[in-house]
mmCIF file of N, CA and C in Angstrom:
data_model
loop_
_atom_site.group_PDB
_atom_site.id
_atom_site.type_symbol
_atom_site.label_atom_id
_atom_site.label_comp_id
_atom_site.label_asym_id
_atom_site.label_seq_id
_atom_site.Cartn_x
_atom_site.Cartn_y
_atom_site.Cartn_z
ATOM 1 N N MET A 1017 -19.385 -3.856 -24.902
ATOM 2 C CA MET A 1017 -18.933 -4.300 -23.596
ATOM 3 C C MET A 1017 -18.120 -3.178 -22.954
ATOM 4 N N SER A 1018 -18.429 -2.860 -21.726
ATOM 5 C CA SER A 1018 -17.667 -1.829 -21.029
ATOM 6 C C SER A 1018 -16.859 -2.470 -19.910
ATOM 7 N N ILE A 1019 -15.713 -1.873 -19.639
ATOM 8 C CA ILE A 1019 -14.836 -2.356 -18.574
ATOM 9 C C ILE A 1019 -14.970 -1.397 -17.403
ATOM 10 N N LYS A 1020 -15.352 -1.930 -16.268
ATOM 11 C CA LYS A 1020 -15.522 -1.110 -15.072
ATOM 12 C C LYS A 1020 -14.157 -0.781 -14.482
ATOM 13 N N LYS A 1021 -13.915 0.498 -14.225
ATOM 14 C CA LYS A 1021 -12.665 0.902 -13.581
ATOM 15 C C LYS A 1021 -12.701 0.501 -12.122
ATOM 16 N N ARG A 1022 -11.601 0.045 -11.634
ATOM 17 C CA ARG A 1022 -11.486 -0.340 -10.240
ATOM 18 C C ARG A 1022 -11.210 0.885 -9.390
ATOM 19 N N SER A 1023 -11.878 0.975 -8.265
ATOM 20 C CA SER A 1023 -11.653 2.086 -7.353
ATOM 21 C C SER A 1023 -10.384 1.829 -6.540
ATOM 22 N N VAL A 1024 -9.569 2.849 -6.385
ATOM 23 C CA VAL A 1024 -8.296 2.748 -5.677
ATOM 24 C C VAL A 1024 -8.226 3.851 -4.627
ATOM 25 N N SER A 1025 -7.818 3.478 -3.408
ATOM 26 C CA SER A 1025 -7.641 4.452 -2.335
ATOM 27 C C SER A 1025 -6.162 4.765 -2.178
ATOM 28 N N ILE A 1026 -5.855 6.038 -1.972
ATOM 29 C CA ILE A 1026 -4.480 6.473 -1.730
ATOM 30 C C ILE A 1026 -4.388 6.913 -0.272
ATOM 31 N N HIS A 1027 -3.373 6.413 0.424
ATOM 32 C CA HIS A 1027 -3.172 6.771 1.824
ATOM 33 C C HIS A 1027 -1.730 7.210 2.035
ATOM 34 N N GLN A 1028 -1.558 8.297 2.777
ATOM 35 C CA GLN A 1028 -0.227 8.812 3.119
ATOM 36 C C GLN A 1028 0.296 8.073 4.352
ATOM 37 N N VAL A 1029 1.505 7.543 4.250
ATOM 38 C CA VAL A 1029 2.148 6.894 5.393
ATOM 39 C C VAL A 1029 2.982 7.959 6.102
ATOM 40 N N PRO A 1030 2.770 8.139 7.421
ATOM 41 C CA PRO A 1030 3.528 9.173 8.148
ATOM 42 C C PRO A 1030 5.016 8.854 8.231
ATOM 43 N N SER A 1031 5.817 9.855 8.534
ATOM 44 C CA SER A 1031 7.272 9.687 8.564
ATOM 45 C C SER A 1031 7.731 8.727 9.647
ATOM 46 N N ALA A 1032 7.077 8.753 10.771
ATOM 47 C CA ALA A 1032 7.365 7.796 11.834
ATOM 48 C C ALA A 1032 6.033 7.161 12.201
ATOM 49 N N ILE A 1033 5.934 5.880 11.998
ATOM 50 C CA ILE A 1033 4.652 5.211 12.200
ATOM 51 C C ILE A 1033 4.537 4.766 13.652
ATOM 52 N N SER A 1034 3.808 5.543 14.418
ATOM 53 C CA SER A 1034 3.564 5.179 15.818
ATOM 54 C C SER A 1034 2.433 4.156 15.877
ATOM 55 N N SER A 1035 2.211 3.604 17.042
ATOM 56 C CA SER A 1035 1.113 2.647 17.222
ATOM 57 C C SER A 1035 -0.226 3.298 16.890
ATOM 58 N N ALA A 1036 -0.390 4.544 17.311
ATOM 59 C CA ALA A 1036 -1.645 5.254 17.029
ATOM 60 C C ALA A 1036 -1.817 5.471 15.530
ATOM 61 N N ASP A 1037 -0.722 5.822 14.833
ATOM 62 C CA ASP A 1037 -0.774 6.002 13.380
ATOM 63 C C ASP A 1037 -1.127 4.687 12.696
ATOM 64 N N GLN A 1038 -0.531 3.604 13.169
ATOM 65 C CA GLN A 1038 -0.806 2.294 12.586
ATOM 66 C C GLN A 1038 -2.279 1.940 12.722
ATOM 67 N N MET A 1039 -2.821 2.143 13.911
ATOM 68 C CA MET A 1039 -4.223 1.812 14.146
ATOM 69 C C MET A 1039 -5.143 2.690 13.290
ATOM 70 N N ALA A 1040 -4.831 3.967 13.184
ATOM 71 C CA ALA A 1040 -5.665 4.880 12.391
ATOM 72 C C ALA A 1040 -5.642 4.500 10.914
ATOM 73 N N LEU A 1041 -4.459 4.196 10.403
ATOM 74 C CA LEU A 1041 -4.358 3.831 8.986
ATOM 75 C C LEU A 1041 -5.008 2.478 8.729
ATOM 76 N N LEU A 1042 -4.828 1.528 9.618
ATOM 77 C CA LEU A 1042 -5.485 0.229 9.446
ATOM 78 C C LEU A 1042 -7.005 0.367 9.499
ATOM 79 N N ARG A 1043 -7.520 1.232 10.372
ATOM 80 C CA ARG A 1043 -8.970 1.476 10.411
ATOM 81 C C ARG A 1043 -9.452 2.075 9.090
ATOM 82 N N ALA A 1044 -8.687 3.020 8.546
ATOM 83 C CA ALA A 1044 -9.058 3.629 7.267
ATOM 84 C C ALA A 1044 -9.055 2.580 6.154
ATOM 85 N N LEU A 1045 -8.065 1.686 6.172
ATOM 86 C CA LEU A 1045 -8.011 0.631 5.172
ATOM 87 C C LEU A 1045 -9.196 -0.322 5.337
ATOM 88 N N GLU A 1046 -9.514 -0.680 6.578
ATOM 89 C CA GLU A 1046 -10.640 -1.577 6.827
ATOM 90 C C GLU A 1046 -11.956 -0.955 6.365
ATOM 91 N N MET A 1047 -12.123 0.344 6.588
ATOM 92 C CA MET A 1047 -13.339 1.015 6.134
ATOM 93 C C MET A 1047 -13.421 1.010 4.614
ATOM 94 N N SER A 1048 -12.296 1.214 3.948
ATOM 95 C CA SER A 1048 -12.280 1.175 2.486
ATOM 96 C C SER A 1048 -12.631 -0.222 1.987
ATOM 97 N N VAL A 1049 -12.099 -1.235 2.658
ATOM 98 C CA VAL A 1049 -12.386 -2.623 2.281
ATOM 99 C C VAL A 1049 -13.877 -2.902 2.444
ATOM 100 N N GLU A 1050 -14.463 -2.455 3.554
ATOM 101 C CA GLU A 1050 -15.888 -2.668 3.791
ATOM 102 C C GLU A 1050 -16.747 -1.996 2.726
ATOM 103 N N ASN A 1051 -16.249 -0.906 2.157
ATOM 104 C CA ASN A 1051 -16.967 -0.203 1.097
ATOM 105 C C ASN A 1051 -16.659 -0.785 -0.284
ATOM 106 N N GLY A 1052 -15.952 -1.910 -0.317
ATOM 107 C CA GLY A 1052 -15.670 -2.576 -1.584
ATOM 108 C C GLY A 1052 -14.482 -2.034 -2.341
ATOM 109 N N HIS A 1053 -13.542 -1.410 -1.646
ATOM 110 C CA HIS A 1053 -12.359 -0.846 -2.301
ATOM 111 C C HIS A 1053 -11.084 -1.423 -1.686
ATOM 112 N N PRO A 1054 -10.778 -2.679 -1.961
ATOM 113 C CA PRO A 1054 -9.587 -3.277 -1.334
ATOM 114 C C PRO A 1054 -8.289 -3.047 -2.113
ATOM 115 N N ARG A 1055 -8.227 -1.967 -2.867
ATOM 116 C CA ARG A 1055 -7.032 -1.661 -3.644
ATOM 117 C C ARG A 1055 -6.457 -0.350 -3.124
ATOM 118 N N PHE A 1056 -5.179 -0.420 -2.697
ATOM 119 C CA PHE A 1056 -4.573 0.735 -2.034
ATOM 120 C C PHE A 1056 -3.226 1.067 -2.633
ATOM 121 N N VAL A 1057 -2.950 2.354 -2.687
ATOM 122 C CA VAL A 1057 -1.612 2.847 -2.978
ATOM 123 C C VAL A 1057 -1.186 3.595 -1.720
ATOM 124 N N LEU A 1058 -0.086 3.167 -1.135
ATOM 125 C CA LEU A 1058 0.451 3.837 0.041
ATOM 126 C C LEU A 1058 1.559 4.785 -0.394
ATOM 127 N N ASP A 1059 1.364 6.070 -0.148
ATOM 128 C CA ASP A 1059 2.364 7.089 -0.448
ATOM 129 C C ASP A 1059 3.390 7.059 0.678
ATOM 130 N N CYS A 1060 4.563 6.549 0.384
ATOM 131 C CA CYS A 1060 5.622 6.365 1.396
ATOM 132 C C CYS A 1060 6.692 7.441 1.312
ATOM 133 N N SER A 1061 6.386 8.571 0.696
ATOM 134 C CA SER A 1061 7.397 9.610 0.483
ATOM 135 C C SER A 1061 7.946 10.189 1.774
ATOM 136 N N ARG A 1062 7.204 10.102 2.862
ATOM 137 C CA ARG A 1062 7.670 10.648 4.141
ATOM 138 C C ARG A 1062 8.531 9.674 4.931
ATOM 139 N N LEU A 1063 8.506 8.408 4.559
ATOM 140 C CA LEU A 1063 9.312 7.398 5.266
ATOM 141 C C LEU A 1063 10.764 7.481 4.808
ATOM 142 N N GLU A 1064 11.669 7.735 5.728
ATOM 143 C CA GLU A 1064 13.083 7.793 5.370
ATOM 144 C C GLU A 1064 13.849 6.576 5.865
ATOM 145 N N THR A 1065 13.280 5.867 6.818
ATOM 146 C CA THR A 1065 13.876 4.623 7.320
ATOM 147 C C THR A 1065 12.776 3.580 7.430
ATOM 148 N N MET A 1066 13.189 2.337 7.568
ATOM 149 C CA MET A 1066 12.225 1.252 7.648
ATOM 150 C C MET A 1066 12.652 0.287 8.745
ATOM 151 N N SER A 1067 11.911 0.302 9.844
ATOM 152 C CA SER A 1067 12.193 -0.617 10.948
ATOM 153 C C SER A 1067 11.390 -1.902 10.756
ATOM 154 N N SER A 1068 11.675 -2.881 11.581
ATOM 155 C CA SER A 1068 10.944 -4.138 11.476
ATOM 156 C C SER A 1068 9.467 -3.951 11.814
ATOM 157 N N SER A 1069 9.141 -3.042 12.743
ATOM 158 C CA SER A 1069 7.726 -2.817 13.071
ATOM 159 C C SER A 1069 6.999 -2.150 11.905
ATOM 160 N N GLU A 1070 7.679 -1.282 11.176
ATOM 161 C CA GLU A 1070 7.072 -0.659 10.000
ATOM 162 C C GLU A 1070 6.891 -1.671 8.877
ATOM 163 N N MET A 1071 7.838 -2.598 8.741
ATOM 164 C CA MET A 1071 7.682 -3.674 7.757
ATOM 165 C C MET A 1071 6.485 -4.543 8.115
ATOM 166 N N HIS A 1072 6.367 -4.848 9.396
ATOM 167 C CA HIS A 1072 5.226 -5.644 9.857
ATOM 168 C C HIS A 1072 3.919 -4.927 9.561
ATOM 169 N N PHE A 1073 3.892 -3.625 9.771
ATOM 170 C CA PHE A 1073 2.703 -2.831 9.486
ATOM 171 C C PHE A 1073 2.323 -2.923 8.007
ATOM 172 N N LEU A 1074 3.300 -2.788 7.114
ATOM 173 C CA LEU A 1074 3.013 -2.893 5.680
ATOM 174 C C LEU A 1074 2.456 -4.273 5.338
ATOM 175 N N LEU A 1075 2.996 -5.298 5.967
ATOM 176 C CA LEU A 1075 2.483 -6.650 5.736
ATOM 177 C C LEU A 1075 1.046 -6.789 6.241
ATOM 178 N N CYS A 1076 0.715 -6.154 7.353
ATOM 179 C CA CYS A 1076 -0.664 -6.170 7.866
ATOM 180 C C CYS A 1076 -1.611 -5.490 6.876
ATOM 181 N N CYS A 1077 -1.175 -4.383 6.288
ATOM 182 C CA CYS A 1077 -1.983 -3.695 5.277
ATOM 183 C C CYS A 1077 -2.224 -4.609 4.076
ATOM 184 N N LEU A 1078 -1.165 -5.260 3.629
ATOM 185 C CA LEU A 1078 -1.283 -6.171 2.494
ATOM 186 C C LEU A 1078 -2.215 -7.332 2.822
ATOM 187 N N GLU A 1079 -2.078 -7.889 4.016
ATOM 188 C CA GLU A 1079 -2.930 -9.000 4.422
ATOM 189 C C GLU A 1079 -4.404 -8.594 4.426
ATOM 190 N N GLU A 1080 -4.697 -7.415 4.952
ATOM 191 C CA GLU A 1080 -6.087 -6.947 5.006
ATOM 192 C C GLU A 1080 -6.669 -6.809 3.605
ATOM 193 N N ALA A 1081 -5.889 -6.254 2.689
ATOM 194 C CA ALA A 1081 -6.368 -6.095 1.311
ATOM 195 C C ALA A 1081 -6.556 -7.447 0.630
ATOM 196 N N MET A 1082 -5.607 -8.348 0.828
ATOM 197 C CA MET A 1082 -5.670 -9.646 0.148
ATOM 198 C C MET A 1082 -6.814 -10.518 0.663
ATOM 199 N N LYS A 1083 -7.224 -10.309 1.908
ATOM 200 C CA LYS A 1083 -8.380 -11.052 2.440
ATOM 201 C C LYS A 1083 -9.635 -10.788 1.610
ATOM 202 N N HIS A 1084 -9.660 -9.639 0.938
ATOM 203 C CA HIS A 1084 -10.819 -9.230 0.155
ATOM 204 C C HIS A 1084 -10.480 -9.122 -1.330
ATOM 205 N N ASN A 1085 -9.529 -9.953 -1.764
ATOM 206 C CA ASN A 1085 -9.134 -10.013 -3.171
ATOM 207 C C ASN A 1085 -8.599 -8.677 -3.680
ATOM 208 N N GLY A 1086 -7.862 -7.974 -2.831
ATOM 209 C CA GLY A 1086 -7.281 -6.694 -3.205
ATOM 210 C C GLY A 1086 -5.767 -6.742 -3.173
ATOM 211 N N ASP A 1087 -5.150 -5.563 -3.209
ATOM 212 C CA ASP A 1087 -3.697 -5.484 -3.213
ATOM 213 C C ASP A 1087 -3.262 -4.115 -2.696
ATOM 214 N N VAL A 1088 -1.999 -4.028 -2.322
ATOM 215 C CA VAL A 1088 -1.376 -2.787 -1.865
ATOM 216 C C VAL A 1088 -0.164 -2.527 -2.744
ATOM 217 N N ARG A 1089 -0.062 -1.317 -3.244
ATOM 218 C CA ARG A 1089 1.102 -0.886 -4.021
ATOM 219 C C ARG A 1089 1.784 0.231 -3.242
ATOM 220 N N LEU A 1090 3.100 0.273 -3.306
ATOM 221 C CA LEU A 1090 3.868 1.289 -2.576
ATOM 222 C C LEU A 1090 4.415 2.314 -3.563
ATOM 223 N N ALA A 1091 4.246 3.578 -3.230
ATOM 224 C CA ALA A 1091 4.680 4.652 -4.124
ATOM 225 C C ALA A 1091 5.647 5.587 -3.418
ATOM 226 N N MET A 1092 6.557 6.129 -4.218
ATOM 227 C CA MET A 1092 7.474 7.188 -3.793
ATOM 228 C C MET A 1092 8.367 6.777 -2.618
ATOM 229 N N LEU A 1093 8.905 5.581 -2.684
ATOM 230 C CA LEU A 1093 9.808 5.090 -1.640
ATOM 231 C C LEU A 1093 11.188 5.711 -1.784
ATOM 232 N N HIS A 1094 11.783 6.086 -0.670
ATOM 233 C CA HIS A 1094 13.184 6.496 -0.682
ATOM 234 C C HIS A 1094 14.022 5.261 -1.003
ATOM 235 N N PRO A 1095 15.133 5.425 -1.702
ATOM 236 C CA PRO A 1095 15.942 4.263 -2.091
ATOM 237 C C PRO A 1095 16.357 3.378 -0.914
ATOM 238 N N GLN A 1096 16.694 3.984 0.242
ATOM 239 C CA GLN A 1096 17.120 3.174 1.381
ATOM 240 C C GLN A 1096 15.956 2.372 1.970
ATOM 241 N N VAL A 1097 14.744 2.888 1.879
ATOM 242 C CA VAL A 1097 13.567 2.167 2.355
ATOM 243 C C VAL A 1097 13.285 0.987 1.431
ATOM 244 N N GLN A 1098 13.345 1.231 0.132
ATOM 245 C CA GLN A 1098 13.131 0.148 -0.831
ATOM 246 C C GLN A 1098 14.197 -0.935 -0.656
ATOM 247 N N ALA A 1099 15.442 -0.521 -0.454
ATOM 248 C CA ALA A 1099 16.529 -1.487 -0.247
ATOM 249 C C ALA A 1099 16.296 -2.320 1.012
ATOM 250 N N ALA A 1100 15.815 -1.677 2.083
ATOM 251 C CA ALA A 1100 15.540 -2.405 3.331
ATOM 252 C C ALA A 1100 14.448 -3.449 3.122
ATOM 253 N N LEU A 1101 13.407 -3.094 2.368
ATOM 254 C CA LEU A 1101 12.331 -4.045 2.089
ATOM 255 C C LEU A 1101 12.841 -5.227 1.264
ATOM 256 N N LEU A 1102 13.658 -4.928 0.281
ATOM 257 C CA LEU A 1102 14.205 -5.997 -0.560
ATOM 258 C C LEU A 1102 15.160 -6.882 0.229
ATOM 259 N N GLN A 1103 15.986 -6.275 1.059
ATOM 260 C CA GLN A 1103 16.940 -7.030 1.860
ATOM 261 C C GLN A 1103 16.223 -7.939 2.855
ATOM 262 N N ALA A 1104 15.107 -7.479 3.391
ATOM 263 C CA ALA A 1104 14.334 -8.282 4.346
ATOM 264 C C ALA A 1104 13.564 -9.411 3.655
ATOM 265 N N GLY A 1105 13.491 -9.363 2.332
ATOM 266 C CA GLY A 1105 12.808 -10.414 1.587
ATOM 267 C C GLY A 1105 11.319 -10.181 1.393
ATOM 268 N N ILE A 1106 10.811 -9.054 1.860
ATOM 269 C CA ILE A 1106 9.387 -8.803 1.666
ATOM 270 C C ILE A 1106 9.116 -7.841 0.510
ATOM 271 N N GLY A 1107 10.144 -7.304 -0.062
ATOM 272 C CA GLY A 1107 9.984 -6.395 -1.195
ATOM 273 C C GLY A 1107 9.317 -7.056 -2.382
ATOM 274 N N ARG A 1108 9.494 -8.357 -2.514
ATOM 275 C CA ARG A 1108 8.901 -9.055 -3.651
ATOM 276 C C ARG A 1108 7.388 -9.200 -3.526
ATOM 277 N N LEU A 1109 6.841 -8.916 -2.345
ATOM 278 C CA LEU A 1109 5.400 -8.992 -2.133
ATOM 279 C C LEU A 1109 4.667 -7.733 -2.602
ATOM 280 N N PHE A 1110 5.426 -6.670 -2.833
ATOM 281 C CA PHE A 1110 4.845 -5.386 -3.208
ATOM 282 C C PHE A 1110 5.353 -4.953 -4.581
ATOM 283 N N GLU A 1111 4.548 -4.129 -5.232
ATOM 284 C CA GLU A 1111 5.007 -3.445 -6.431
ATOM 285 C C GLU A 1111 5.343 -2.023 -6.023
ATOM 286 N N PHE A 1112 6.461 -1.506 -6.542
ATOM 287 C CA PHE A 1112 6.931 -0.163 -6.214
ATOM 288 C C PHE A 1112 6.705 0.768 -7.410
ATOM 289 N N PHE A 1113 6.300 2.008 -7.118
ATOM 290 C CA PHE A 1113 6.051 2.985 -8.170
ATOM 291 C C PHE A 1113 6.670 4.325 -7.799
ATOM 292 N N ASP A 1114 7.051 5.076 -8.831
ATOM 293 C CA ASP A 1114 7.680 6.383 -8.628
ATOM 294 C C ASP A 1114 6.686 7.456 -8.206
ATOM 295 N N SER A 1115 5.398 7.243 -8.483
ATOM 296 C CA SER A 1115 4.376 8.220 -8.116
ATOM 297 C C SER A 1115 3.099 7.500 -7.722
ATOM 298 N N THR A 1116 2.251 8.196 -6.982
ATOM 299 C CA THR A 1116 0.968 7.596 -6.618
ATOM 300 C C THR A 1116 0.107 7.394 -7.865
ATOM 301 N N GLU A 1117 0.239 8.311 -8.825
ATOM 302 C CA GLU A 1117 -0.552 8.204 -10.054
ATOM 303 C C GLU A 1117 -0.208 6.932 -10.828
ATOM 304 N N SER A 1118 1.078 6.608 -10.914
ATOM 305 C CA SER A 1118 1.446 5.378 -11.630
ATOM 306 C C SER A 1118 1.005 4.142 -10.852
ATOM 307 N N GLY A 1119 0.985 4.234 -9.526
ATOM 308 C CA GLY A 1119 0.461 3.138 -8.719
ATOM 309 C C GLY A 1119 -1.020 2.921 -8.965
ATOM 310 N N VAL A 1120 -1.773 4.009 -9.026
ATOM 311 C CA VAL A 1120 -3.210 3.924 -9.302
ATOM 312 C C VAL A 1120 -3.436 3.352 -10.699
ATOM 313 N N ARG A 1121 -2.694 3.841 -11.695
ATOM 314 C CA ARG A 1121 -2.852 3.349 -13.068
ATOM 315 C C ARG A 1121 -2.563 1.850 -13.160
ATOM 316 N N SER A 1122 -1.656 1.356 -12.327
ATOM 317 C CA SER A 1122 -1.307 -0.064 -12.399
ATOM 318 C C SER A 1122 -2.499 -0.959 -12.065
ATOM 319 N N PHE A 1123 -3.443 -0.458 -11.297
ATOM 320 C CA PHE A 1123 -4.638 -1.229 -10.989
ATOM 321 C C PHE A 1123 -5.618 -1.223 -12.165
ATOM 322 N N GLN A 1124 -5.513 -0.226 -13.031
ATOM 323 C CA GLN A 1124 -6.452 -0.105 -14.149
ATOM 324 C C GLN A 1124 -6.048 -0.950 -15.352
ATOM 325 N N ILE A 1125 -4.801 -1.377 -15.368
ATOM 326 C CA ILE A 1125 -4.287 -2.138 -16.510
ATOM 327 C C ILE A 1125 -4.601 -3.603 -16.303
ATOM 328 N N ARG A 1126 -5.225 -4.206 -17.267
ATOM 329 C CA ARG A 1126 -5.528 -5.640 -17.213
ATOM 330 C C ARG A 1126 -4.261 -6.428 -17.514
ATOM 331 N N PRO A 1127 -3.972 -7.489 -16.724
ATOM 332 C CA PRO A 1127 -2.770 -8.302 -16.986
ATOM 333 C C PRO A 1127 -2.884 -9.097 -18.269
#
């Protein structure tokens, strides 16, 4: 019996997420979902602050993945960004990782 590895897409989140950036990243996520890859690791290393619109954007990414039985993992968060997510109460919806590689590996491990 062989275990099929799950395909995972890694996407870089820009330092300031403009409306155009949000639309471009959501389109990239939607294309990945259409190709059967609803598992994403978002590299958040460039984000130094977290506004409510950026939180909403992350929730939209998660919603898109979950519609297709997928998930979103967040990697390389600055401590203040992670704290903002936890304080807002949405941090519990995501798994946080120190590197994109550990985020990708988390999808390969069977629960």
